[in-house]
């Protein structure tokens, strides 16, 4: 029976009054039976806890309102089939499945069908029986439609938000807040947080949305903050578990969960009943965050479809983060301060500094990497990892053009002082992907009358661009004669694959690889030497970043690196200071005398790895022997294996291994000192 004809079913007023009396007689019984059916016969998803008295009271109230409305024929014309059913909304957000809701709807029909059948015994009620039977069928149909429409509508909104991509230009900070606002607006979500992991392992509040989002909320002290390193109560918190195990975690009752009870009073006051924690990370990056959604209902996030929703959200945030990873900040910056930084950067706050890149063969400064800094009016310096995440894509493009223009101005200034130095400028992938990127570079080269060979563009991160697209973008730049460098060689297998497939001119070995040099110099040298040889075999220049000790510098010279960069050679300095540095600073050529045990260890390790005899014919010309003599150091065991190395013979490899074992502890102590 079609719904639009239902208003004529009770055309006779006596039928209508009989129906109303009939409903009044059995309605309380129906509600009692309905509640019993829900408690005893509805299958609950795994992980759901028993329904609390508060939820049962809410269910009964919603059911009474829903079925009163459904069974009232006088409101038929006023019903809007597009409106969501409040009872169905509560059921689906309390973890009930579509099968559960279907069984509830069938229970409605069976109960009232049995009651209407009692009317058959009374012949005088026959016409009335036919009328109400038709009306009941219509109500059953309407109930199912309303229930399932509401269920699908809620699920659709959740998943649409999970997959929706906002094309509006935004910074990473703006994007996160916008996404959080939309998550907090979903049905049943009371409040949403983004929490960030600090160096102490504590999870700090960074962003919030939803209920109380515009009000001041007292920040908790560190004793009650969730802590992933803590095995006590704060380490049992939902968000701590999610980040520690990198696992989506939910709780059906946030107020009573271990680790959350210290928040129970506020949670009750704010109406936070259930919770969902979604960890987000960038590859294996230690800088992580967690999205926390607080629900208004018990068991809200326990359904399988909610878990699927959380996984889609997690994937979306991690994919977006990968696009911004070259500007990811560990610092929490308020929106007002962010706007101030952005405005200052594009007025008079941008300052360029440079860090020399030195040749391992000649000791000369071959290049200078120009780096952007933000200088506040009080002289304070703001580093890129704090202001780059605040910029939109368009602002990143503008910043690149500004830094490139200043780089070329610097080259011309050095030329006037008879200094011939090439420069390296960082290029974000989002700017590389701009269709006018190569045009900007070409116009500035022409304007400043700079040779393209003097410019190297260093890609900050390349994983966010497909290789076939990147190759086309590279070719546009390389056709200008500009060199291109990859800055993350050694940070993963994918970077090595890109090196073999894409037309890079320069590879920069990730400075993270040198962090283990102090503890494990031999294994680190093996890895570095392999990467250096790989670069040379492909005809690339090889720059080793992060050189902070003389011993490491000497080791890189022995391992045949092309150039080195790091704090031992020079920290980032003003462009004026670089002029003096270039004129006065040199290092010894690679085959000069060594001054460290680490340099000596590198020489012996190279003999070990190549399994070739030492080329020095006279012991007196041995660089290691000269080093020992120069520092006034004599050790009988050391001199024994060192002299044996120069004699060669079958025991050569054995003596090399003795040399490694002997020099290793001295090199480690030297690096740690």
Coordinates of C-alpha atoms in Angstrom, one line a residue, residues 297-590:
X297 CA 26.6 7.1 23.1
X298 CA 27.9 3.9 24.6
X299 CA 29.5 1.5 22.2
X300 CA 29.5 4.2 19.5
X301 CA 32.8 3.2 17.9
X302 CA 32.6 -0.6 18.4
X303 CA 30.9 -1.6 15.2
X304 CA 33.0 -3.1 12.3
X305 CA 31.9 -0.2 10.0
X306 CA 33.3 2.3 12.5
X307 CA 36.6 0.5 12.5
X308 CA 36.7 0.7 8.7
X309 CA 35.8 4.4 8.9
X310 CA 38.7 4.9 11.3
X311 CA 41.1 3.1 9.0
X312 CA 40.1 5.4 6.1
X313 CA 40.6 8.5 8.2
X314 CA 44.0 7.2 9.3
X315 CA 45.1 6.6 5.7
X316 CA 43.8 10.0 4.6
X317 CA 45.7 11.9 7.2
X318 CA 48.9 9.9 6.6
X319 CA 48.7 10.5 2.9
X320 CA 48.2 14.2 3.4
X321 CA 51.0 14.3 6.0
X322 CA 53.3 12.8 3.4
X323 CA 52.6 15.7 1.1
X324 CA 53.6 18.1 3.9
X325 CA 56.5 16.1 5.4
X326 CA 59.1 18.4 4.0
X327 CA 57.6 21.1 6.2
X328 CA 56.4 19.1 9.2
X329 CA 56.8 20.9 12.4
X330 CA 57.1 19.5 15.9
X331 CA 56.0 22.8 17.4
X332 CA 52.5 23.8 18.3
X333 CA 51.8 27.2 16.9
X334 CA 48.6 29.2 17.6
X335 CA 46.7 30.5 14.5
X336 CA 47.3 34.1 15.5
X337 CA 51.0 33.6 15.7
X338 CA 51.0 31.6 12.5
X339 CA 49.4 34.5 10.6
X340 CA 52.0 36.9 12.1
X341 CA 54.8 34.7 10.9
X342 CA 53.4 34.4 7.4
X343 CA 52.8 38.1 7.0
X344 CA 56.3 39.0 8.4
X345 CA 58.0 36.4 6.1
X346 CA 56.7 38.1 3.0
X347 CA 57.3 41.7 4.1
X348 CA 60.8 42.1 5.5
X349 CA 61.4 39.0 7.7
X350 CA 63.0 36.7 5.2
X351 CA 66.8 36.4 5.7
X352 CA 69.1 34.0 3.7
X353 CA 72.0 32.2 5.4
X354 CA 74.5 29.8 3.7
X355 CA 76.3 26.7 4.6
X356 CA 79.5 25.8 2.6
X357 CA 79.8 22.5 0.9
X358 CA 83.5 21.6 0.7
X359 CA 85.4 19.4 -1.8
X360 CA 87.1 16.4 -0.2
X361 CA 89.8 16.4 -3.0
X362 CA 90.9 20.1 -3.0
X363 CA 89.6 21.5 0.3
X364 CA 87.9 24.4 -1.6
X365 CA 84.3 25.5 -1.2
X366 CA 82.5 24.2 -4.2
X367 CA 79.0 25.2 -3.4
X368 CA 77.0 27.1 -0.8
X369 CA 73.6 25.8 0.3
X370 CA 71.3 28.8 0.8
X371 CA 68.8 28.4 3.6
X372 CA 65.7 30.6 4.5
X373 CA 65.3 32.0 8.0
X374 CA 62.6 34.2 9.5
X375 CA 63.9 37.0 11.6
X376 CA 61.6 38.7 14.2
X377 CA 61.9 42.4 15.0
X378 CA 63.6 41.6 18.3
X379 CA 66.3 39.7 16.4
X380 CA 65.1 36.2 17.2
X381 CA 65.5 33.6 14.5
X382 CA 62.7 31.3 13.5
X383 CA 63.8 28.1 11.8
X384 CA 62.1 26.6 8.7
X385 CA 60.6 23.7 10.5
X386 CA 58.5 26.2 12.4
X387 CA 57.3 28.5 9.6
X388 CA 57.2 26.3 6.5
X389 CA 54.2 24.2 7.8
X390 CA 52.2 27.4 8.0
X391 CA 52.4 28.2 4.3
X392 CA 49.9 27.4 1.6
X393 CA 51.0 25.9 -1.7
X394 CA 50.8 29.4 -3.3
X395 CA 53.0 30.8 -0.5
X396 CA 55.5 28.0 -0.9
X397 CA 55.8 28.9 -4.6
X398 CA 56.3 32.6 -3.7
X399 CA 58.9 31.7 -1.1
X400 CA 60.8 29.7 -3.7
X401 CA 60.9 32.5 -6.2
X402 CA 62.1 34.9 -3.5
X403 CA 64.9 32.6 -2.3
X404 CA 65.9 31.9 -5.9
X405 CA 66.0 35.6 -6.7
X406 CA 68.2 36.3 -3.6
X407 CA 70.5 33.3 -4.5
X408 CA 71.2 34.8 -7.9
X409 CA 71.7 38.2 -6.5
X410 CA 74.3 36.7 -4.1
X411 CA 76.1 34.9 -7.0
X412 CA 76.4 38.3 -8.8
X413 CA 77.8 39.9 -5.7
X414 CA 80.4 37.2 -5.2
X415 CA 81.4 37.5 -8.9
X416 CA 82.2 41.2 -8.3
X417 CA 84.6 40.1 -5.5
X418 CA 86.2 37.6 -7.9
X419 CA 84.6 34.6 -6.2
X420 CA 83.3 31.8 -8.3
X421 CA 80.9 29.7 -6.2
X422 CA 77.9 27.7 -7.2
X423 CA 74.7 27.8 -5.0
X424 CA 72.2 25.2 -4.0
X425 CA 68.5 26.2 -3.3
X426 CA 65.9 24.0 -1.8
X427 CA 62.8 23.1 -3.9
X428 CA 59.6 21.7 -2.4
X429 CA 57.8 19.0 -4.5
X430 CA 54.6 21.0 -4.6
X431 CA 56.5 23.9 -6.2
X432 CA 58.3 21.5 -8.6
X433 CA 54.8 20.3 -9.7
X434 CA 53.7 23.8 -10.6
X435 CA 53.3 24.2 -14.4
X436 CA 55.3 27.5 -14.3
X437 CA 58.2 26.3 -12.1
X438 CA 60.7 25.9 -15.0
X439 CA 59.5 29.3 -16.4
X440 CA 60.2 31.1 -13.1
X441 CA 63.7 29.6 -13.1
X442 CA 64.4 30.5 -16.7
X443 CA 63.2 34.1 -16.3
X444 CA 65.4 34.7 -13.2
X445 CA 68.4 33.2 -14.9
X446 CA 67.9 35.5 -17.8
X447 CA 67.3 38.5 -15.7
X448 CA 70.4 38.1 -13.5
X449 CA 72.5 36.8 -16.4
X450 CA 73.5 33.7 -14.4
X451 CA 74.8 30.5 -16.0
X452 CA 72.4 27.6 -15.2
X453 CA 75.4 25.5 -14.3
X454 CA 75.9 27.6 -11.2
X455 CA 72.6 26.6 -9.8
X456 CA 71.6 23.3 -8.1
X457 CA 68.0 22.7 -7.0
X458 CA 67.8 20.3 -4.1
X459 CA 64.5 18.4 -3.8
X460 CA 63.4 18.3 -0.2
X461 CA 61.3 15.2 -0.6
X462 CA 60.2 13.3 -3.7
X463 CA 57.9 10.5 -2.6
X464 CA 54.7 12.6 -2.9
X465 CA 55.1 12.8 -6.7
X466 CA 54.7 9.9 -9.1
X467 CA 58.0 9.0 -10.8
X468 CA 56.7 9.3 -14.4
X469 CA 55.4 12.8 -13.6
X470 CA 58.6 13.7 -11.7
X471 CA 60.7 12.7 -14.7
X472 CA 58.8 15.1 -17.0
X473 CA 59.2 17.9 -14.4
X474 CA 62.9 17.1 -14.1
X475 CA 63.5 17.2 -17.8
X476 CA 62.0 20.7 -18.0
X477 CA 64.5 21.9 -15.4
X478 CA 67.4 20.0 -16.8
X479 CA 66.8 21.4 -20.3
X480 CA 67.7 24.8 -18.8
X481 CA 71.1 23.4 -17.7
X482 CA 70.3 23.5 -14.0
X483 CA 71.5 20.6 -11.8
X484 CA 69.1 18.6 -9.6
X485 CA 70.0 17.0 -6.3
X486 CA 68.3 14.3 -4.2
X487 CA 68.6 14.9 -0.5
X488 CA 67.5 11.6 1.1
X489 CA 69.7 8.9 -0.3
X490 CA 69.9 6.1 2.3
X491 CA 66.7 7.0 4.1
X492 CA 64.9 4.1 2.4
X493 CA 64.9 1.6 -0.4
X494 CA 62.6 3.8 -2.4
X495 CA 65.1 6.6 -2.5
X496 CA 67.7 4.3 -4.1
X497 CA 65.2 3.2 -6.7
X498 CA 64.5 6.8 -7.6
X499 CA 68.2 7.4 -8.0
X500 CA 68.4 4.7 -10.6
X501 CA 65.3 5.9 -12.5
X502 CA 65.4 9.7 -12.3
X503 CA 68.0 12.1 -13.8
X504 CA 69.6 13.5 -10.7
X505 CA 73.1 15.1 -11.0
X506 CA 73.9 15.2 -7.3
X507 CA 73.1 12.9 -4.4
X508 CA 73.3 13.9 -0.8
X509 CA 73.7 11.1 1.7
X510 CA 71.2 11.5 4.5
X511 CA 72.8 12.9 7.6
X512 CA 70.8 10.5 9.7
X513 CA 73.2 7.7 8.6
X514 CA 76.1 9.5 10.4
X515 CA 74.2 9.5 13.7
X516 CA 75.3 5.9 14.4
X517 CA 79.0 6.7 13.4
X518 CA 80.0 7.4 17.0
X519 CA 78.6 4.0 18.3
X520 CA 79.1 1.8 15.3
X521 CA 81.8 3.3 13.0
X522 CA 82.7 0.1 11.1
X523 CA 79.1 -0.9 10.1
X524 CA 78.3 2.8 9.3
X525 CA 81.4 3.1 7.1
X526 CA 80.3 0.0 5.2
X527 CA 76.9 1.5 4.4
X528 CA 78.4 4.9 3.5
X529 CA 81.0 3.4 1.3
X530 CA 78.4 1.4 -0.6
X531 CA 76.3 4.5 -1.2
X532 CA 79.3 6.5 -2.3
X533 CA 80.4 3.9 -4.7
X534 CA 76.8 3.6 -6.0
X535 CA 76.8 7.3 -6.7
X536 CA 80.1 7.3 -8.5
X537 CA 79.1 4.3 -10.6
X538 CA 76.1 6.3 -11.8
X539 CA 78.2 9.3 -12.6
X540 CA 76.8 11.5 -9.8
X541 CA 78.4 13.9 -7.4
X542 CA 78.2 12.6 -3.8
X543 CA 77.8 15.0 -0.9
X544 CA 77.9 13.6 2.7
X545 CA 75.8 15.7 5.1
X546 CA 76.1 15.9 8.9
X547 CA 80.0 15.9 9.2
X548 CA 80.5 17.1 12.7
X549 CA 83.9 15.7 13.7
X550 CA 87.4 15.8 12.2
X551 CA 87.6 12.0 12.3
X552 CA 84.4 11.6 10.3
X553 CA 85.7 14.1 7.7
X554 CA 88.9 12.1 7.4
X555 CA 86.9 8.9 7.0
X556 CA 84.8 10.4 4.2
X557 CA 88.0 11.5 2.4
X558 CA 89.3 8.0 2.6
X559 CA 86.0 6.6 1.4
X560 CA 86.2 8.9 -1.6
X561 CA 83.2 11.1 -1.1
X562 CA 83.1 14.0 -3.5
X563 CA 82.1 16.7 -1.1
X564 CA 81.2 17.1 2.6
X565 CA 78.9 19.4 4.5
X566 CA 78.4 19.8 8.3
X567 CA 79.1 21.7 11.5
X568 CA 82.7 20.6 11.7
X569 CA 83.4 22.5 8.4
X570 CA 81.0 25.4 8.9
X571 CA 77.7 26.2 10.5
X572 CA 75.1 28.2 8.5
X573 CA 76.4 31.8 8.5
X574 CA 75.4 35.1 7.0
X575 CA 76.3 35.7 3.4
X576 CA 78.8 38.3 4.4
X577 CA 80.6 35.8 6.6
X578 CA 80.7 33.3 3.8
X579 CA 82.9 35.6 1.8
X580 CA 85.7 35.5 4.4
X581 CA 85.2 31.8 4.9
X582 CA 85.6 31.1 1.1
X583 CA 88.8 33.1 0.9
X584 CA 90.5 31.7 4.0
X585 CA 89.2 28.2 4.7
X586 CA 90.7 25.1 3.3
X587 CA 91.1 21.4 4.3
X588 CA 93.9 19.0 3.5
X589 CA 93.6 17.0 0.3
X590 CA 92.4 13.4 0.8

